[in-house]
Short mmCIF file of C-alpha atoms in Angstrom, two decimals:
data_model
loop_
_atom_site.label_atom_id
_atom_site.label_comp_id
_atom_site.label_asym_id
_atom_site.label_seq_id
_atom_site.Cartn_x
_atom_site.Cartn_y
_atom_site.Cartn_z
CA UNK A 1 0.63 12.20 2.86
CA UNK A 2 0.99 11.30 -1.12
CA UNK A 3 -1.42 9.01 -2.27
CA UNK A 4 0.64 4.97 -3.05
CA UNK A 5 3.23 5.81 -0.38
CA UNK A 6 2.07 2.73 1.03
CA UNK A 7 1.31 1.10 -2.56
CA UNK A 8 5.06 1.63 -3.07
CA UNK A 9 6.88 0.90 0.13
CA UNK A 10 4.66 -2.08 1.12
CA UNK A 11 5.40 -4.00 -2.77
CA UNK A 12 9.05 -3.12 -3.07
CA UNK A 13 9.51 -3.74 0.15
CA UNK A 14 8.29 -7.46 0.04
CA UNK A 15 9.71 -7.61 -3.70
CA UNK A 16 12.92 -7.13 -1.68
CA UNK A 17 12.27 -9.55 1.24
CA UNK A 18 10.87 -12.87 -1.26
CA UNK A 19 13.91 -12.47 -3.84
CA UNK A 20 16.68 -11.87 -1.51
CA UNK A 21 15.83 -13.78 2.03
CA UNK A 22 13.37 -15.77 0.84
CA UNK A 23 14.36 -19.94 0.78
CA UNK A 24 14.24 -21.30 -3.36
CA UNK A 25 10.74 -22.16 -4.03
CA UNK A 26 8.64 -21.96 -6.97
CA UNK A 27 6.48 -20.13 -4.44
CA UNK A 28 9.26 -17.16 -3.77
CA UNK A 29 9.03 -17.14 -7.80
CA UNK A 30 5.55 -16.15 -7.36
CA UNK A 31 5.39 -14.38 -4.96
CA UNK A 32 8.27 -12.05 -6.53
CA UNK A 33 6.92 -11.56 -9.81
CA UNK A 34 3.65 -10.70 -8.82
CA UNK A 35 4.90 -8.40 -7.07
CA UNK A 36 6.78 -6.51 -9.43
CA UNK A 37 4.13 -6.85 -11.80
CA UNK A 38 1.29 -5.69 -9.67
CA UNK A 39 3.73 -2.33 -9.70
CA UNK A 40 4.88 -2.37 -13.76
CA UNK A 41 1.47 -2.82 -13.94
CA UNK A 42 0.26 0.56 -12.81
CA UNK A 43 2.33 2.92 -15.63
CA UNK A 44 -1.08 0.90 -17.63
CA UNK A 45 -4.53 2.13 -18.01
CA UNK A 46 -6.75 0.54 -20.10
CA UNK A 47 -9.39 3.36 -20.91
CA UNK A 48 -12.79 2.37 -21.98
CA UNK A 49 -14.52 6.06 -21.89
CA UNK A 50 -16.70 5.56 -19.76
CA UNK A 51 -14.72 3.60 -16.99
CA UNK A 52 -10.28 3.34 -16.76
CA UNK A 53 -9.18 0.66 -15.37
CA UNK A 54 -5.42 0.17 -14.39
CA UNK A 55 -4.06 -2.61 -14.94
CA UNK A 56 -2.73 -3.27 -11.31
CA UNK A 57 -6.88 -3.27 -10.58
CA UNK A 58 -6.85 -5.87 -13.18
CA UNK A 59 -4.03 -8.48 -12.14
CA UNK A 60 -4.38 -7.97 -8.33
CA UNK A 61 -7.91 -8.94 -8.60
CA UNK A 62 -7.56 -12.14 -11.67
CA UNK A 63 -4.58 -13.22 -8.68
CA UNK A 64 -6.99 -13.35 -6.36
CA UNK A 65 -9.61 -15.11 -7.84
CA UNK A 66 -7.07 -18.13 -9.50
CA UNK A 67 -6.00 -18.31 -5.85
CA UNK A 68 -9.19 -18.44 -4.00
CA UNK A 69 -10.86 -21.54 -7.49
CA UNK A 70 -7.93 -23.51 -6.89
CA UNK A 71 -8.85 -24.90 -3.59
CA UNK A 72 -11.65 -27.44 -3.04
CA UNK A 73 -14.98 -26.15 -4.16
CA UNK A 74 -16.77 -25.60 -0.49
CA UNK A 75 -13.53 -23.21 0.41
CA UNK A 76 -14.44 -21.16 -3.05
CA UNK A 77 -17.71 -20.73 -2.13
CA UNK A 78 -16.97 -19.38 1.88
CA UNK A 79 -14.80 -16.49 0.75
CA UNK A 80 -16.40 -16.06 -2.33
CA UNK A 81 -18.99 -14.87 0.34
CA UNK A 82 -16.56 -13.84 2.92
CA UNK A 83 -15.33 -12.07 -0.16
CA UNK A 84 -18.74 -10.51 -0.83
CA UNK A 85 -19.10 -8.97 2.66
CA UNK A 86 -16.07 -7.44 3.07
CA UNK A 87 -16.45 -5.51 -1.01
CA UNK A 88 -20.44 -4.25 1.00
CA UNK A 89 -18.78 -3.57 4.31
CA UNK A 90 -16.15 -0.90 1.41
CA UNK A 91 -19.29 0.47 -0.29
CA UNK A 92 -21.10 0.57 3.55
CA UNK A 93 -17.84 2.71 5.07
CA UNK A 94 -17.31 5.12 2.13
CA UNK A 95 -20.71 5.92 0.83
CA UNK A 96 -21.17 7.06 4.84
CA UNK A 97 -17.87 9.07 4.73
CA UNK A 98 -19.27 10.56 1.80
CA UNK A 99 -22.92 11.60 2.95
CA UNK A 100 -21.46 12.41 6.48
CA UNK A 101 -18.10 13.09 6.88
CA UNK A 102 -18.13 14.73 9.65
CA UNK A 103 -18.17 11.39 12.07
CA UNK A 104 -15.04 10.66 10.44
CA UNK A 105 -12.36 11.52 13.53
CA UNK A 106 -9.77 9.29 11.60
CA UNK A 107 -8.60 9.61 7.58
CA UNK A 108 -10.73 7.44 6.55
CA UNK A 109 -8.41 5.41 4.10
CA UNK A 110 -6.77 4.06 8.18
CA UNK A 111 -10.52 3.58 8.91
CA UNK A 112 -11.27 1.17 6.04
CA UNK A 113 -7.23 -0.44 6.48
CA UNK A 114 -8.19 -1.10 9.93
CA UNK A 115 -12.04 -1.92 10.35
CA UNK A 116 -11.28 -4.04 6.87
CA UNK A 117 -8.44 -6.05 8.97
CA UNK A 118 -10.74 -6.63 11.60
CA UNK A 119 -13.33 -8.28 9.73
CA UNK A 120 -11.37 -10.49 8.10
CA UNK A 121 -9.59 -11.73 11.48
CA UNK A 122 -12.75 -12.48 11.87
CA UNK A 123 -13.65 -13.99 8.56
CA UNK A 124 -11.11 -16.30 7.49
CA UNK A 125 -9.14 -18.41 10.54
CA UNK A 126 -6.33 -19.42 7.52
CA UNK A 127 -3.78 -16.54 7.13
CA UNK A 128 -2.81 -17.71 4.18
CA UNK A 129 -5.43 -16.90 2.62
CA UNK A 130 -6.42 -13.93 4.74
CA UNK A 131 -5.08 -11.03 2.63
CA UNK A 132 -5.79 -12.56 -0.41
CA UNK A 133 -10.05 -12.38 -0.06
CA UNK A 134 -9.28 -8.99 2.29
CA UNK A 135 -7.80 -8.08 -1.15
CA UNK A 136 -10.09 -9.91 -3.66
CA UNK A 137 -13.47 -8.52 -1.44
CA UNK A 138 -11.75 -4.88 -2.08
CA UNK A 139 -11.40 -5.29 -4.96
CA UNK A 140 -15.30 -5.86 -6.29
CA UNK A 141 -15.84 -3.02 -3.67
CA UNK A 142 -13.99 -0.90 -5.32
CA UNK A 143 -16.38 -1.73 -8.57
CA UNK A 144 -19.28 -1.63 -7.32
CA UNK A 145 -18.73 1.48 -5.46
CA UNK A 146 -18.23 3.34 -8.59
CA UNK A 147 -20.79 2.03 -10.17
CA UNK A 148 -22.65 3.39 -7.05
CA UNK A 149 -21.80 7.06 -8.34
CA UNK A 150 -21.06 7.41 -11.26
CA UNK A 151 -23.67 9.68 -12.11
CA UNK A 152 -21.75 11.60 -9.24
CA UNK A 153 -18.30 11.74 -11.33
CA UNK A 154 -17.00 12.84 -14.61
CA UNK A 155 -14.45 9.82 -14.95
CA UNK A 156 -14.22 7.15 -13.02
CA UNK A 157 -10.65 5.23 -12.48
CA UNK A 158 -10.04 1.72 -10.93
CA UNK A 159 -7.10 1.32 -8.99
CA UNK A 160 -6.00 4.48 -7.67
CA UNK A 161 -3.35 4.91 -5.73
CA UNK A 162 -5.85 5.89 -2.97
CA UNK A 163 -7.74 2.25 -3.48
CA UNK A 164 -3.81 0.27 -3.18
CA UNK A 165 -3.00 2.39 -0.68
CA UNK A 166 -5.99 0.40 1.62
CA UNK A 167 -5.44 -2.16 0.14
CA UNK A 168 -2.17 -2.50 1.07
CA UNK A 169 -2.88 -0.93 4.34
CA UNK A 170 -4.69 -4.04 5.42
CA UNK A 171 -2.62 -6.67 4.12
CA UNK A 172 0.57 -4.95 5.81
CA UNK A 173 -2.02 -5.61 8.93
CA UNK A 174 -2.06 -9.13 8.01
CA UNK A 175 1.13 -10.40 7.98
CA UNK A 176 2.00 -8.19 11.28
CA UNK A 177 -0.25 -9.19 12.90
CA UNK A 178 0.49 -12.96 11.27
CA UNK A 179 4.33 -12.29 12.90
CA UNK A 180 3.79 -10.78 15.74
CA UNK A 181 1.56 -14.09 16.74
CA UNK A 182 4.01 -16.44 16.24
CA UNK A 183 6.55 -14.48 17.79
CA UNK A 184 4.14 -15.25 20.56
CA UNK A 185 4.55 -18.96 19.97
CA UNK A 186 8.07 -18.88 19.64
CA UNK A 187 8.00 -16.83 23.34
CA UNK A 188 5.79 -19.17 24.78
CA UNK A 189 7.69 -22.47 23.93
CA UNK A 190 10.81 -20.89 24.64
CA UNK A 191 9.34 -20.26 28.39
CA UNK A 192 8.18 -23.73 28.22
CA UNK A 193 11.48 -25.36 26.95
CA UNK A 194 13.91 -23.15 30.24
CA UNK A 195 10.88 -24.67 32.22
CA UNK A 196 11.80 -28.28 31.24
CA UNK A 197 15.04 -27.90 31.77
CA UNK A 198 14.87 -26.98 35.12
CA UNK A 199 13.01 -29.05 36.11
CA UNK A 200 15.39 -31.57 34.43
CA UNK A 201 18.26 -30.14 36.38
CA UNK A 202 16.95 -30.99 39.89
#
């Protein structure tokens, strides 16, 4: 499957939803502008000679930490710690897939997205910040991973389409999980309301 397809799909779907379906609010403007910037920025690359840094990677990393540093100090410390754990797990899985790929029965892209999504569920209880901390951890992990393997490759690109696919899949899993959870709460509430109506009618 072509690299970047999940990134473009989910980014455009998210932009269309936030722009046309969300209620008018400053948050809607932030979401729409951020997603559009992510899409546009991928066409620009900063080449330092040693490493190529995609502007989408820079924007994603800086945006995540701007969100995190707006929180109370204790929450900042905890979420930074969580992002480091996610980065460590990201590196461990990538290095394992490089040195012993025989054990990878599932495509690495899907395995990374699924495993780190589960890790984020265990670490981060607040659904609003789960995708943000997860994306920050991915960015940290990507940077560390390329530092580790820089002697094994001629070119280093931070923010490749393959990397953005993994981030997009994990964020999409977070949103789908929260949507299913909210739908379950809605069904439970409707079932409880139906029982109450039946009791009153008796």
